[in-house]
């Protein structure tokens, strides 16, 4: 019975963490990309971000790099 309680608690904690993480991402998205909707552009920006990591773009220039590639 104790194991079931802890399994249920861990499941709840993981779901809550996922929910809070997505909420924080969407809130940050509105701050950094106010003119682009999360639902429409998240996958495209994810691809641009992966390309930026391969091209070794510095964190300081990352937002500018993403916005430049997104506007193309």
PDB file as gemmi writes it, atoms N, CA and C in Angstrom:
CRYST1    1.000    1.000    1.000  90.00  90.00  90.00 P 1                      
ATOM      1  N   UNK A   1       0.834  -1.191   0.000  1.00  0.00           N  
ATOM      2  CA  UNK A   1       0.000   0.000   0.000  1.00  0.00           C  
ATOM      3  C   UNK A   1       0.879   1.255   0.000  1.00  0.00           C  
ATOM      4  N   UNK A   2       1.950   1.219   0.765  1.00  0.00           N  
ATOM      5  CA  UNK A   2       2.852   2.367   0.823  1.00  0.00           C  
ATOM      6  C   UNK A   2       3.493   2.617  -0.537  1.00  0.00           C  
ATOM      7  N   UNK A   3       3.872   1.550  -1.212  1.00  0.00           N  
ATOM      8  CA  UNK A   3       4.485   1.689  -2.531  1.00  0.00           C  
ATOM      9  C   UNK A   3       3.514   2.331  -3.517  1.00  0.00           C  
ATOM     10  N   UNK A   4       2.257   1.959  -3.474  1.00  0.00           N  
ATOM     11  CA  UNK A   4       1.256   2.540  -4.364  1.00  0.00           C  
ATOM     12  C   UNK A   4       1.095   4.037  -4.082  1.00  0.00           C  
ATOM     13  N   UNK A   5       1.109   4.399  -2.818  1.00  0.00           N  
ATOM     14  CA  UNK A   5       0.996   5.818  -2.456  1.00  0.00           C  
ATOM     15  C   UNK A   5       2.176   6.603  -3.014  1.00  0.00           C  
ATOM     16  N   UNK A   6       3.394   6.071  -2.866  1.00  0.00           N  
ATOM     17  CA  UNK A   6       4.573   6.774  -3.374  1.00  0.00           C  
ATOM     18  C   UNK A   6       4.607   6.804  -4.900  1.00  0.00           C  
ATOM     19  N   UNK A   7       4.150   5.750  -5.556  1.00  0.00           N  
ATOM     20  CA  UNK A   7       4.075   5.744  -7.021  1.00  0.00           C  
ATOM     21  C   UNK A   7       3.099   6.823  -7.484  1.00  0.00           C  
ATOM     22  N   UNK A   8       1.938   6.880  -6.828  1.00  0.00           N  
ATOM     23  CA  UNK A   8       0.957   7.908  -7.172  1.00  0.00           C  
ATOM     24  C   UNK A   8       1.493   9.305  -6.942  1.00  0.00           C  
ATOM     25  N   UNK A   9       2.202   9.511  -5.847  1.00  0.00           N  
ATOM     26  CA  UNK A   9       2.775  10.819  -5.552  1.00  0.00           C  
ATOM     27  C   UNK A   9       3.821  11.197  -6.590  1.00  0.00           C  
ATOM     28  N   UNK A  10       4.676  10.253  -6.963  1.00  0.00           N  
ATOM     29  CA  UNK A  10       5.698  10.541  -7.974  1.00  0.00           C  
ATOM     30  C   UNK A  10       5.067  10.863  -9.323  1.00  0.00           C  
ATOM     31  N   UNK A  11       4.004  10.152  -9.680  1.00  0.00           N  
ATOM     32  CA  UNK A  11       3.295  10.434 -10.931  1.00  0.00           C  
ATOM     33  C   UNK A  11       2.713  11.846 -10.892  1.00  0.00           C  
ATOM     34  N   UNK A  12       2.064  12.197  -9.783  1.00  0.00           N  
ATOM     35  CA  UNK A  12       1.499  13.534  -9.617  1.00  0.00           C  
ATOM     36  C   UNK A  12       2.587  14.603  -9.689  1.00  0.00           C  
ATOM     37  N   UNK A  13       3.704  14.373  -9.038  1.00  0.00           N  
ATOM     38  CA  UNK A  13       4.806  15.341  -9.027  1.00  0.00           C  
ATOM     39  C   UNK A  13       5.370  15.545 -10.433  1.00  0.00           C  
ATOM     40  N   UNK A  14       5.520  14.453 -11.196  1.00  0.00           N  
ATOM     41  CA  UNK A  14       6.026  14.571 -12.562  1.00  0.00           C  
ATOM     42  C   UNK A  14       5.062  15.343 -13.456  1.00  0.00           C  
ATOM     43  N   UNK A  15       3.778  15.065 -13.323  1.00  0.00           N  
ATOM     44  CA  UNK A  15       2.772  15.785 -14.122  1.00  0.00           C  
ATOM     45  C   UNK A  15       2.760  17.267 -13.755  1.00  0.00           C  
ATOM     46  N   UNK A  16       2.834  17.552 -12.465  1.00  0.00           N  
ATOM     47  CA  UNK A  16       2.827  18.942 -12.011  1.00  0.00           C  
ATOM     48  C   UNK A  16       4.076  19.665 -12.506  1.00  0.00           C  
ATOM     49  N   UNK A  17       5.222  19.004 -12.466  1.00  0.00           N  
ATOM     50  CA  UNK A  17       6.466  19.612 -12.952  1.00  0.00           C  
ATOM     51  C   UNK A  17       6.367  19.901 -14.449  1.00  0.00           C  
ATOM     52  N   UNK A  18       5.823  18.970 -15.226  1.00  0.00           N  
ATOM     53  CA  UNK A  18       5.653  19.188 -16.662  1.00  0.00           C  
ATOM     54  C   UNK A  18       4.725  20.365 -16.939  1.00  0.00           C  
ATOM     55  N   UNK A  19       3.640  20.449 -16.187  1.00  0.00           N  
ATOM     56  CA  UNK A  19       2.692  21.538 -16.364  1.00  0.00           C  
ATOM     57  C   UNK A  19       3.326  22.885 -16.032  1.00  0.00           C  
ATOM     58  N   UNK A  20       4.039  22.953 -14.940  1.00  0.00           N  
ATOM     59  CA  UNK A  20       4.682  24.202 -14.537  1.00  0.00           C  
ATOM     60  C   UNK A  20       5.789  24.598 -15.513  1.00  0.00           C  
ATOM     61  N   UNK A  21       6.530  23.620 -16.012  1.00  0.00           N  
ATOM     62  CA  UNK A  21       7.586  23.905 -16.970  1.00  0.00           C  
ATOM     63  C   UNK A  21       7.008  24.499 -18.244  1.00  0.00           C  
ATOM     64  N   UNK A  22       5.931  23.906 -18.755  1.00  0.00           N  
ATOM     65  CA  UNK A  22       5.316  24.432 -19.973  1.00  0.00           C  
ATOM     66  C   UNK A  22       4.771  25.838 -19.732  1.00  0.00           C  
ATOM     67  N   UNK A  23       4.198  26.080 -18.578  1.00  0.00           N  
ATOM     68  CA  UNK A  23       3.683  27.407 -18.252  1.00  0.00           C  
ATOM     69  C   UNK A  23       4.813  28.436 -18.221  1.00  0.00           C  
ATOM     70  N   UNK A  24       5.952  28.073 -17.632  1.00  0.00           N  
ATOM     71  CA  UNK A  24       7.098  28.984 -17.595  1.00  0.00           C  
ATOM     72  C   UNK A  24       7.661  29.237 -18.988  1.00  0.00           C  
ATOM     73  N   UNK A  25       7.681  28.219 -19.817  1.00  0.00           N  
ATOM     74  CA  UNK A  25       8.173  28.379 -21.187  1.00  0.00           C  
ATOM     75  C   UNK A  25       7.275  29.339 -21.960  1.00  0.00           C  
ATOM     76  N   UNK A  26       5.970  29.165 -21.827  1.00  0.00           N  
ATOM     77  CA  UNK A  26       5.036  30.044 -22.543  1.00  0.00           C  
ATOM     78  C   UNK A  26       5.147  31.473 -22.029  1.00  0.00           C  
ATOM     79  N   UNK A  27       5.303  31.655 -20.736  1.00  0.00           N  
ATOM     80  CA  UNK A  27       5.459  32.996 -20.165  1.00  0.00           C  
ATOM     81  C   UNK A  27       6.756  33.649 -20.670  1.00  0.00           C  
ATOM     82  N   UNK A  28       7.829  32.888 -20.714  1.00  0.00           N  
ATOM     83  CA  UNK A  28       9.097  33.424 -21.223  1.00  0.00           C  
ATOM     84  C   UNK A  28       9.018  33.696 -22.717  1.00  0.00           C  
ATOM     85  N   UNK A  29       8.268  32.855 -23.415  1.00  0.00           N  
ATOM     86  CA  UNK A  29       8.087  33.029 -24.861  1.00  0.00           C  
ATOM     87  C   UNK A  29       7.470  34.400 -25.142  1.00  0.00           C  
ATOM     88  N   UNK A  30       6.450  34.763 -24.363  1.00  0.00           N  
ATOM     89  CA  UNK A  30       5.791  36.054 -24.557  1.00  0.00           C  
ATOM     90  C   UNK A  30       6.744  37.213 -24.305  1.00  0.00           C  
ATOM     91  N   UNK A  31       7.722  37.015 -23.466  1.00  0.00           N  
ATOM     92  CA  UNK A  31       8.697  38.054 -23.166  1.00  0.00           C  
ATOM     93  C   UNK A  31       9.714  38.204 -24.297  1.00  0.00           C  
ATOM     94  N   UNK A  32      10.227  37.083 -24.803  1.00  0.00           N  
ATOM     95  CA  UNK A  32      11.300  37.127 -25.801  1.00  0.00           C  
ATOM     96  C   UNK A  32      10.796  37.192 -27.240  1.00  0.00           C  
ATOM     97  N   UNK A  33       9.653  36.594 -27.524  1.00  0.00           N  
ATOM     98  CA  UNK A  33       9.107  36.563 -28.886  1.00  0.00           C  
ATOM     99  C   UNK A  33       7.653  37.039 -28.876  1.00  0.00           C  
ATOM    100  N   UNK A  34       7.409  38.303 -28.558  1.00  0.00           N  
ATOM    101  CA  UNK A  34       6.019  38.757 -28.393  1.00  0.00           C  
ATOM    102  C   UNK A  34       5.190  38.762 -29.677  1.00  0.00           C  
ATOM    103  N   UNK A  35       5.822  38.787 -30.831  1.00  0.00           N  
ATOM    104  CA  UNK A  35       5.082  38.868 -32.087  1.00  0.00           C  
ATOM    105  C   UNK A  35       4.862  37.510 -32.742  1.00  0.00           C  
ATOM    106  N   UNK A  36       5.343  36.445 -32.114  1.00  0.00           N  
ATOM    107  CA  UNK A  36       5.225  35.101 -32.671  1.00  0.00           C  
ATOM    108  C   UNK A  36       4.491  34.214 -31.674  1.00  0.00           C  
ATOM    109  N   UNK A  37       3.427  33.561 -32.132  1.00  0.00           N  
ATOM    110  CA  UNK A  37       2.661  32.705 -31.221  1.00  0.00           C  
ATOM    111  C   UNK A  37       3.431  31.424 -30.934  1.00  0.00           C  
ATOM    112  N   UNK A  38       3.317  30.946 -29.718  1.00  0.00           N  
ATOM    113  CA  UNK A  38       4.026  29.740 -29.296  1.00  0.00           C  
ATOM    114  C   UNK A  38       3.585  28.525 -30.107  1.00  0.00           C  
ATOM    115  N   UNK A  39       2.285  28.378 -30.284  1.00  0.00           N  
ATOM    116  CA  UNK A  39       1.754  27.202 -30.960  1.00  0.00           C  
ATOM    117  C   UNK A  39       2.231  27.112 -32.407  1.00  0.00           C  
ATOM    118  N   UNK A  40       2.363  28.255 -33.062  1.00  0.00           N  
ATOM    119  CA  UNK A  40       2.706  28.257 -34.479  1.00  0.00           C  
ATOM    120  C   UNK A  40       4.218  28.185 -34.728  1.00  0.00           C  
ATOM    121  N   UNK A  41       5.020  28.816 -33.886  1.00  0.00           N  
ATOM    122  CA  UNK A  41       6.442  28.965 -34.170  1.00  0.00           C  
ATOM    123  C   UNK A  41       7.379  28.142 -33.291  1.00  0.00           C  
ATOM    124  N   UNK A  42       6.876  27.413 -32.333  1.00  0.00           N  
ATOM    125  CA  UNK A  42       7.771  26.718 -31.395  1.00  0.00           C  
ATOM    126  C   UNK A  42       8.644  25.673 -32.086  1.00  0.00           C  
ATOM    127  N   UNK A  43       8.084  24.916 -33.015  1.00  0.00           N  
ATOM    128  CA  UNK A  43       8.889  23.895 -33.702  1.00  0.00           C  
ATOM    129  C   UNK A  43       9.924  24.529 -34.620  1.00  0.00           C  
ATOM    130  N   UNK A  44       9.544  25.605 -35.301  1.00  0.00           N  
ATOM    131  CA  UNK A  44      10.487  26.277 -36.195  1.00  0.00           C  
ATOM    132  C   UNK A  44      11.649  26.878 -35.407  1.00  0.00           C  
ATOM    133  N   UNK A  45      11.352  27.486 -34.279  1.00  0.00           N  
ATOM    134  CA  UNK A  45      12.412  28.071 -33.455  1.00  0.00           C  
ATOM    135  C   UNK A  45      13.278  26.980 -32.844  1.00  0.00           C  
ATOM    136  N   UNK A  46      12.686  25.832 -32.550  1.00  0.00           N  
ATOM    137  CA  UNK A  46      13.464  24.705 -32.041  1.00  0.00           C  
ATOM    138  C   UNK A  46      14.498  24.262 -33.079  1.00  0.00           C  
ATOM    139  N   UNK A  47      14.105  24.208 -34.338  1.00  0.00           N  
ATOM    140  CA  UNK A  47      15.045  23.851 -35.414  1.00  0.00           C  
ATOM    141  C   UNK A  47      16.144  24.899 -35.548  1.00  0.00           C  
ATOM    142  N   UNK A  48      15.778  26.180 -35.477  1.00  0.00           N  
ATOM    143  CA  UNK A  48      16.768  27.258 -35.569  1.00  0.00           C  
ATOM    144  C   UNK A  48      17.722  27.193 -34.380  1.00  0.00           C  
ATOM    145  N   UNK A  49      17.197  26.883 -33.191  1.00  0.00           N  
ATOM    146  CA  UNK A  49      18.034  26.777 -31.996  1.00  0.00           C  
ATOM    147  C   UNK A  49      19.045  25.640 -32.142  1.00  0.00           C  
ATOM    148  N   UNK A  50      18.601  24.490 -32.654  1.00  0.00           N  
ATOM    149  CA  UNK A  50      19.528  23.373 -32.861  1.00  0.00           C  
ATOM    150  C   UNK A  50      20.610  23.749 -33.867  1.00  0.00           C  
ATOM    151  N   UNK A  51      20.237  24.481 -34.919  1.00  0.00           N  
ATOM    152  CA  UNK A  51      21.220  24.936 -35.905  1.00  0.00           C  
ATOM    153  C   UNK A  51      22.212  25.904 -35.252  1.00  0.00           C  
ATOM    154  N   UNK A  52      21.716  26.773 -34.371  1.00  0.00           N  
ATOM    155  CA  UNK A  52      22.582  27.729 -33.677  1.00  0.00           C  
ATOM    156  C   UNK A  52      23.587  26.997 -32.793  1.00  0.00           C  
ATOM    157  N   UNK A  53      23.169  25.931 -32.156  1.00  0.00           N  
ATOM    158  CA  UNK A  53      24.080  25.157 -31.312  1.00  0.00           C  
ATOM    159  C   UNK A  53      25.153  24.472 -32.166  1.00  0.00           C  
ATOM    160  N   UNK A  54      24.768  23.993 -33.340  1.00  0.00           N  
ATOM    161  CA  UNK A  54      25.767  23.388 -34.241  1.00  0.00           C  
ATOM    162  C   UNK A  54      26.746  24.442 -34.747  1.00  0.00           C  
ATOM    163  N   UNK A  55      26.238  25.663 -34.999  1.00  0.00           N  
ATOM    164  CA  UNK A  55      27.091  26.749 -35.488  1.00  0.00           C  
ATOM    165  C   UNK A  55      27.841  27.459 -34.366  1.00  0.00           C  
ATOM    166  N   UNK A  56      27.635  27.020 -33.119  1.00  0.00           N  
ATOM    167  CA  UNK A  56      28.299  27.552 -31.930  1.00  0.00           C  
ATOM    168  C   UNK A  56      28.078  29.058 -31.761  1.00  0.00           C  
ATOM    169  N   UNK A  57      26.813  29.469 -31.843  1.00  0.00           N  
ATOM    170  CA  UNK A  57      26.440  30.858 -31.609  1.00  0.00           C  
ATOM    171  C   UNK A  57      26.477  31.108 -30.101  1.00  0.00           C  
ATOM    172  N   UNK A  58      27.042  32.232 -29.696  1.00  0.00           N  
ATOM    173  CA  UNK A  58      27.125  32.537 -28.260  1.00  0.00           C  
ATOM    174  C   UNK A  58      25.740  32.853 -27.703  1.00  0.00           C  
ATOM    175  N   UNK A  59      25.574  32.635 -26.410  1.00  0.00           N  
ATOM    176  CA  UNK A  59      24.280  32.889 -25.766  1.00  0.00           C  
ATOM    177  C   UNK A  59      23.892  34.364 -25.866  1.00  0.00           C  
ATOM    178  N   UNK A  60      24.882  35.211 -25.883  1.00  0.00           N  
ATOM    179  CA  UNK A  60      24.625  36.649 -25.977  1.00  0.00           C  
ATOM    180  C   UNK A  60      23.976  37.007 -27.315  1.00  0.00           C  
ATOM    181  N   UNK A  61      24.350  36.321 -28.387  1.00  0.00           N  
ATOM    182  CA  UNK A  61      23.840  36.611 -29.728  1.00  0.00           C  
ATOM    183  C   UNK A  61      22.713  35.678 -30.149  1.00  0.00           C  
ATOM    184  N   UNK A  62      22.305  34.790 -29.282  1.00  0.00           N  
ATOM    185  CA  UNK A  62      21.333  33.763 -29.649  1.00  0.00           C  
ATOM    186  C   UNK A  62      19.971  34.343 -30.019  1.00  0.00           C  
ATOM    187  N   UNK A  63      19.434  35.253 -29.233  1.00  0.00           N  
ATOM    188  CA  UNK A  63      18.112  35.810 -29.530  1.00  0.00           C  
ATOM    189  C   UNK A  63      18.125  36.549 -30.869  1.00  0.00           C  
ATOM    190  N   UNK A  64      19.172  37.319 -31.107  1.00  0.00           N  
ATOM    191  CA  UNK A  64      19.292  38.035 -32.386  1.00  0.00           C  
ATOM    192  C   UNK A  64      19.386  37.053 -33.546  1.00  0.00           C  
ATOM    193  N   UNK A  65      20.150  35.987 -33.369  1.00  0.00           N  
ATOM    194  CA  UNK A  65      20.306  34.971 -34.408  1.00  0.00           C  
ATOM    195  C   UNK A  65      18.956  34.310 -34.721  1.00  0.00           C  
ATOM    196  N   UNK A  66      18.209  33.968 -33.691  1.00  0.00           N  
ATOM    197  CA  UNK A  66      16.912  33.322 -33.892  1.00  0.00           C  
ATOM    198  C   UNK A  66      15.945  34.262 -34.596  1.00  0.00           C  
ATOM    199  N   UNK A  67      15.884  35.507 -34.167  1.00  0.00           N  
ATOM    200  CA  UNK A  67      14.972  36.452 -34.788  1.00  0.00           C  
ATOM    201  C   UNK A  67      15.340  36.721 -36.247  1.00  0.00           C  
ATOM    202  N   UNK A  68      16.625  36.776 -36.553  1.00  0.00           N  
ATOM    203  CA  UNK A  68      17.050  36.978 -37.940  1.00  0.00           C  
ATOM    204  C   UNK A  68      16.641  35.796 -38.809  1.00  0.00           C  
ATOM    205  N   UNK A  69      16.858  34.581 -38.320  1.00  0.00           N  
ATOM    206  CA  UNK A  69      16.504  33.401 -39.100  1.00  0.00           C  
ATOM    207  C   UNK A  69      14.997  33.205 -39.179  1.00  0.00           C  
ATOM    208  N   UNK A  70      14.277  33.642 -38.209  1.00  0.00           N  
ATOM    209  CA  UNK A  70      12.830  33.511 -38.204  1.00  0.00           C  
ATOM    210  C   UNK A  70      12.186  34.471 -39.196  1.00  0.00           C  
ATOM    211  N   UNK A  71      12.782  35.616 -39.395  1.00  0.00           N  
ATOM    212  CA  UNK A  71      12.211  36.604 -40.308  1.00  0.00           C  
ATOM    213  C   UNK A  71      12.529  36.317 -41.766  1.00  0.00           C  
ATOM    214  N   UNK A  72      13.384  35.345 -42.032  1.00  0.00           N  
ATOM    215  CA  UNK A  72      13.722  35.003 -43.428  1.00  0.00           C  
ATOM    216  C   UNK A  72      12.599  34.281 -44.104  1.00  0.00           C  
TER     217      UNK A  72                                                      
END                                                                             
